[in-house]
XYZ file of C-alpha atoms in Angstrom:
389
model
C -92.137 32.567 -4.211
C -94.563 34.900 -6.759
C -97.274 34.589 -4.555
C -95.474 34.802 -1.375
C -94.309 38.340 -3.153
C -98.114 39.315 -4.196
C -98.869 38.286 -0.611
C -96.389 40.871 0.945
C -97.144 43.631 -1.476
C -100.530 43.306 -0.658
C -100.189 43.408 3.311
C -97.943 46.167 2.356
C -100.871 48.464 0.743
C -103.340 47.403 3.581
C -101.380 48.530 6.369
C -101.549 51.948 6.049
C -98.036 52.703 6.454
C -97.178 55.909 5.503
C -94.489 56.242 2.702
C -92.678 58.219 0.582
C -90.838 57.204 -2.457
C -89.141 59.566 -4.647
C -87.569 59.554 -8.070
C -86.343 62.150 -10.680
C -86.785 63.151 -14.433
C -83.693 63.844 -16.329
C -82.749 65.050 -19.611
C -79.366 66.112 -20.775
C -77.961 67.258 -24.337
C -75.040 65.480 -25.823
C -73.158 67.309 -28.424
C -70.511 66.267 -31.108
C -68.818 67.872 -34.020
C -67.142 66.856 -37.297
C -65.435 68.953 -39.957
C -65.546 67.730 -43.733
C -62.802 69.335 -45.827
C -64.263 69.507 -49.326
C -60.795 69.361 -51.929
C -60.609 70.017 -55.535
C -63.097 73.110 -55.311
C -61.804 74.142 -59.245
C -62.591 70.707 -60.528
C -65.985 70.097 -58.164
C -67.564 73.092 -60.501
C -67.069 70.791 -63.917
C -68.917 67.603 -62.578
C -72.038 66.276 -63.973
C -75.400 67.531 -62.473
C -76.036 64.305 -61.282
C -72.913 63.549 -59.341
C -72.642 63.314 -55.320
C -70.018 62.045 -52.763
C -70.702 61.046 -49.201
C -68.092 61.211 -46.002
C -66.870 58.244 -44.284
C -68.884 57.366 -41.436
C -68.003 59.150 -38.104
C -69.005 59.178 -34.474
C -70.871 61.941 -32.864
C -73.147 62.623 -29.881
C -73.653 58.586 -29.649
C -75.083 58.044 -33.183
C -72.855 56.964 -36.141
C -73.402 59.580 -38.919
C -72.096 60.331 -42.670
C -72.662 64.107 -44.535
C -73.852 63.946 -48.414
C -72.421 66.432 -50.499
C -73.792 67.717 -53.474
C -72.100 70.528 -55.566
C -75.312 71.472 -57.728
C -77.890 71.726 -55.292
C -79.749 68.921 -56.234
C -80.306 69.997 -59.819
C -79.852 73.585 -58.362
C -76.405 74.761 -60.105
C -76.207 77.440 -58.518
C -75.921 76.453 -54.701
C -74.627 73.249 -52.780
C -76.313 70.819 -50.889
C -75.418 69.480 -47.773
C -77.450 66.633 -45.693
C -77.111 64.898 -42.049
C -77.477 60.886 -42.599
C -78.148 58.510 -40.044
C -75.316 55.722 -41.046
C -75.254 51.831 -40.526
C -73.543 50.653 -37.381
C -71.131 48.526 -39.962
C -70.167 51.893 -41.893
C -66.465 51.869 -41.239
C -66.268 49.640 -38.383
C -65.776 47.185 -39.998
C -67.412 44.796 -37.049
C -70.938 43.874 -38.521
C -73.390 45.535 -36.134
C -76.841 46.105 -37.336
C -78.421 49.258 -38.541
C -79.550 51.637 -36.400
C -83.183 52.021 -36.103
C -84.218 55.544 -34.668
C -82.411 57.890 -32.775
C -83.052 59.958 -29.616
C -84.262 64.055 -30.739
C -81.605 65.262 -32.990
C -80.359 68.836 -33.498
C -78.016 69.731 -35.958
C -76.493 72.565 -38.238
C -73.828 73.114 -41.115
C -71.654 76.300 -40.673
C -69.057 77.399 -43.219
C -65.473 77.721 -41.705
C -63.337 80.673 -42.477
C -59.262 80.326 -42.581
C -58.836 80.263 -38.997
C -61.050 77.359 -38.340
C -64.344 79.711 -37.106
C -67.619 79.380 -37.886
C -68.904 82.544 -40.375
C -71.970 83.619 -38.850
C -73.894 84.434 -42.131
C -72.855 80.816 -43.788
C -74.005 78.921 -40.415
C -77.552 76.804 -40.947
C -79.423 74.869 -38.045
C -82.186 72.463 -38.478
C -84.042 74.116 -36.121
C -87.044 71.382 -35.761
C -85.801 68.813 -33.535
C -86.643 65.256 -34.576
C -85.717 62.384 -35.070
C -83.259 60.201 -37.581
C -85.243 56.486 -38.446
C -85.728 54.235 -41.368
C -88.847 56.467 -42.701
C -86.319 59.498 -42.324
C -82.172 58.613 -42.454
C -81.366 62.110 -44.002
C -82.078 65.452 -43.074
C -80.553 68.685 -44.758
C -80.245 71.904 -47.195
C -80.797 71.717 -50.701
C -79.562 75.351 -50.977
C -76.933 75.409 -48.031
C -74.571 78.709 -49.797
C -74.502 79.492 -53.211
C -71.283 79.078 -54.938
C -70.961 83.466 -55.399
C -70.863 83.248 -51.421
C -68.566 80.830 -51.772
C -66.251 82.482 -53.823
C -66.666 85.860 -51.997
C -66.527 84.335 -48.457
C -62.670 84.247 -48.624
C -63.064 80.768 -46.810
C -61.181 78.951 -49.966
C -57.826 78.212 -49.703
C -55.505 75.654 -51.741
C -58.892 74.954 -53.674
C -60.534 73.439 -50.681
C -63.017 74.632 -47.832
C -64.192 72.742 -44.554
C -67.509 72.856 -42.894
C -68.837 71.767 -39.577
C -71.533 69.935 -38.184
C -72.742 70.990 -35.023
C -74.769 67.427 -33.566
C -77.158 67.824 -30.270
C -78.758 64.845 -29.415
C -81.570 65.331 -26.593
C -80.799 62.097 -24.468
C -83.950 60.022 -23.858
C -86.104 60.631 -20.290
C -85.022 58.389 -17.885
C -86.598 58.054 -14.718
C -84.246 57.576 -11.873
C -85.235 56.220 -8.652
C -83.717 57.544 -5.839
C -80.638 55.460 -4.712
C -81.253 52.919 -1.675
C -78.512 54.904 0.038
C -80.216 58.133 -0.238
C -83.615 56.495 0.746
C -81.423 54.698 4.046
C -80.240 58.612 5.159
C -83.818 59.368 5.728
C -84.703 56.252 7.832
C -83.497 56.290 11.453
C -82.676 52.865 12.356
C -81.652 52.681 15.897
C -78.923 50.485 17.366
C -79.764 47.335 18.318
C -81.175 46.647 21.633
C -80.895 43.000 21.858
C -78.099 42.974 24.436
C -81.049 44.738 26.729
C -83.639 42.026 25.829
C -81.248 39.713 26.885
C -80.197 41.241 30.017
C -83.849 41.883 30.970
C -84.066 37.892 30.352
C -81.670 36.918 32.801
C -82.096 39.306 35.576
C -85.879 40.389 35.134
C -87.864 37.990 33.321
C -86.536 34.938 34.040
C -88.654 32.925 31.912
C -87.595 29.649 30.289
C -84.628 28.830 32.523
C -83.365 25.371 32.669
C -80.103 25.776 33.957
C -79.266 26.188 37.668
C -75.508 26.873 38.674
C -74.064 26.649 42.203
C -70.972 29.006 42.330
C -69.456 29.814 45.909
C -72.792 28.963 47.884
C -74.866 31.489 45.724
C -77.036 30.286 42.929
C -77.626 31.723 39.451
C -80.240 30.561 36.896
C -79.603 30.528 33.049
C -80.272 29.561 30.242
C -78.799 26.251 28.723
C -78.753 26.929 25.026
C -77.254 30.278 25.645
C -74.916 29.103 27.316
C -73.887 26.433 25.001
C -73.756 28.925 22.356
C -71.378 30.970 24.346
C -69.174 28.910 25.610
C -68.049 25.441 24.424
C -66.905 24.867 27.885
C -70.825 25.022 29.041
C -71.977 23.208 26.568
C -69.565 19.890 27.583
C -70.462 20.860 31.217
C -73.905 20.898 30.589
C -73.682 17.724 28.494
C -72.810 15.663 31.590
C -74.631 17.805 34.266
C -77.574 15.518 35.891
C -80.907 16.395 35.871
C -83.472 17.340 38.319
C -87.150 18.123 38.221
C -88.497 21.113 39.848
C -91.992 22.016 40.964
C -94.350 22.126 38.440
C -92.421 19.122 36.556
C -89.830 21.508 34.848
C -86.803 19.621 34.367
C -83.316 21.637 35.057
C -80.091 20.847 34.932
C -77.381 21.415 37.915
C -74.081 22.505 37.540
C -71.438 23.510 40.348
C -68.561 26.035 39.842
C -65.524 26.106 41.778
C -62.728 28.250 41.395
C -64.608 31.335 40.762
C -65.964 33.990 43.127
C -69.675 34.770 42.716
C -69.051 38.485 41.872
C -66.649 37.140 38.926
C -69.601 35.185 37.743
C -72.142 37.226 37.964
C -70.094 39.722 35.327
C -69.612 36.551 33.246
C -72.932 35.609 33.286
C -73.906 39.427 32.193
C -71.241 39.284 29.798
C -72.278 36.002 28.327
C -75.715 37.805 27.987
C -75.335 40.951 26.891
C -71.763 41.143 25.363
C -70.648 44.077 27.609
C -69.413 44.174 31.223
C -71.808 45.349 33.949
C -72.116 48.863 34.191
C -71.536 49.040 37.912
C -69.080 46.602 39.774
C -71.049 46.716 43.024
C -68.389 45.808 45.967
C -68.377 47.409 49.909
C -65.737 49.685 50.394
C -64.233 53.023 49.947
C -64.504 54.875 47.165
C -60.203 55.955 47.274
C -60.684 51.130 47.185
C -62.445 51.337 43.819
C -59.519 50.924 41.488
C -58.415 48.145 43.202
C -61.104 46.489 43.295
C -61.490 46.819 39.409
C -58.336 45.402 39.221
C -59.079 42.366 41.377
C -62.191 42.001 39.277
C -60.658 42.270 36.197
C -58.223 39.573 36.909
C -60.447 37.135 38.199
C -62.542 38.000 34.711
C -59.504 37.323 32.716
C -59.190 33.860 34.145
C -62.695 33.046 33.858
C -62.605 34.235 30.372
C -59.666 31.801 29.598
C -61.693 28.861 31.524
C -64.655 29.447 29.589
C -62.784 30.191 26.326
C -64.918 33.682 25.875
C -61.753 35.469 24.041
C -63.627 38.239 23.628
C -63.780 38.797 27.112
C -60.659 37.812 27.883
C -59.390 40.711 25.482
C -61.006 43.090 27.559
C -60.186 42.243 30.459
C -56.434 42.288 29.509
C -56.855 45.381 28.194
C -58.588 46.778 31.283
C -55.196 45.622 33.030
C -52.679 47.210 30.856
C -54.171 50.757 31.638
C -54.311 49.908 35.496
C -50.533 48.953 36.015
C -48.584 50.701 39.262
C -46.665 49.452 41.982
C -50.147 47.940 43.716
C -51.299 46.102 40.712
C -48.247 44.959 38.644
C -47.119 41.497 40.315
C -50.928 40.350 40.229
C -51.222 41.451 36.712
C -48.208 39.792 35.397
C -48.901 36.461 37.375
C -52.364 36.315 35.806
C -50.357 37.062 32.230
C -48.252 34.142 33.022
C -50.951 31.828 33.741
C -53.302 32.644 31.142
C -51.139 33.253 28.216
C -51.838 37.224 27.866
C -48.871 38.344 25.638
C -49.819 42.131 25.576
C -50.345 42.230 29.304
C -47.232 40.202 30.017
C -45.056 42.804 27.712
C -46.864 45.775 29.536
C -45.897 44.585 33.149
C -42.551 43.662 32.280
C -41.743 46.948 30.564
C -43.167 48.720 33.864
C -40.605 46.740 35.747
C -37.886 47.601 33.982
C -38.168 51.519 34.813
C -35.537 52.265 37.215
C -36.872 51.562 40.857
C -39.952 49.813 39.892
C -38.481 46.240 40.602
C -36.828 46.787 43.599
C -40.407 48.684 44.970
C -42.782 46.355 43.331
C -41.032 43.392 45.112
C -42.293 45.084 48.616
C -45.563 45.282 48.050
C -47.958 42.599 49.250
C -49.004 41.397 46.240
C -45.428 40.530 45.060
C -44.924 39.097 48.691
C -48.712 36.839 48.391
C -47.688 35.203 44.735
C -43.930 34.727 46.330
C -45.470 32.724 49.255
C -48.030 31.058 47.065
C -46.117 30.434 43.733
C -42.335 30.886 43.830
C -41.530 28.932 40.662
C -43.835 31.940 38.776
C -41.568 34.540 40.590
C -38.325 32.922 39.588
C -39.556 32.769 35.611
C -40.798 36.821 35.696
C -36.921 37.500 37.359
C -35.134 35.508 34.978
C -37.355 37.471 31.995
C -36.587 40.727 33.516
C -32.775 40.233 33.908
C -32.625 38.930 30.438
């Protein structure tokens, strides 16, 4: 598989095809904040010079942190120190996660908050150098964040406590994002399938590889046995039973004779089997005003043939056509076809039409009704009984 894929890539490179791929580089900032309240303001002034305290671990901007507080300013007893430290993942989490190895670029700052919870600008300090927190440098901050004198005069101490805020901004790692397949596909104009056109040409124009001869009502059609068998289980069975004959050039063909289907109907059926669509025009001699009747007759014949050869999609197409063309001249014939070939939707549409005032009596006077009555009186009785229920 690997060699095949490699060969395919080499062929693509050598083919000279002009392709444009696209990607994008994305950066984004993720921010977080944490408020640390330090209580016992008076007592803190009495602690030993080497005393420090660290906050519980907290999550911000995608990482886990702690704030280290030194009230004596790391040996400068006139100021306090604040440091941001990268915490171990299991600090306070309780799930035993491993130590965080290295962050993405980080910028942070500390602000003293007034009694309303707002940062005091003159007591806000930023660590402007954007850098990494890692094993060698897990703690960064300010040794002299604020002097005790400035804190006393700030008015930010209330109830023997004050609050500082830590703002953290992480610049997320540069991410190269390939353009989505959907976006690329939108730039590719894929033409619709033309398989039906190719198969139609194979049937009516090229006529290559035909191995079946079909006799229908005095006309002869040639086709491909493999396609007929794939499309219709009935044709498959008939072809297996059909006798073989040798044609010119030693070609062996099967011959099938079909009765009960008009040649023009079978031609349309054969066209559908190859192309999965009906012919664009129904060739029929006659006046233009007779075209509607011709289409109905063709649809009725095709529906019967589709039922016979188990072409369900074609049967439904014909049933839909007949439902759209129900009138006094066609209702009797369409109802008979629906009854014979189990077309419930067409049958219901015909019964609904005949149920309208005056339609039943008028339909009974048409030639179509009289023809069905003469050829199949039992069907007429069944139809009338259903209408009278």
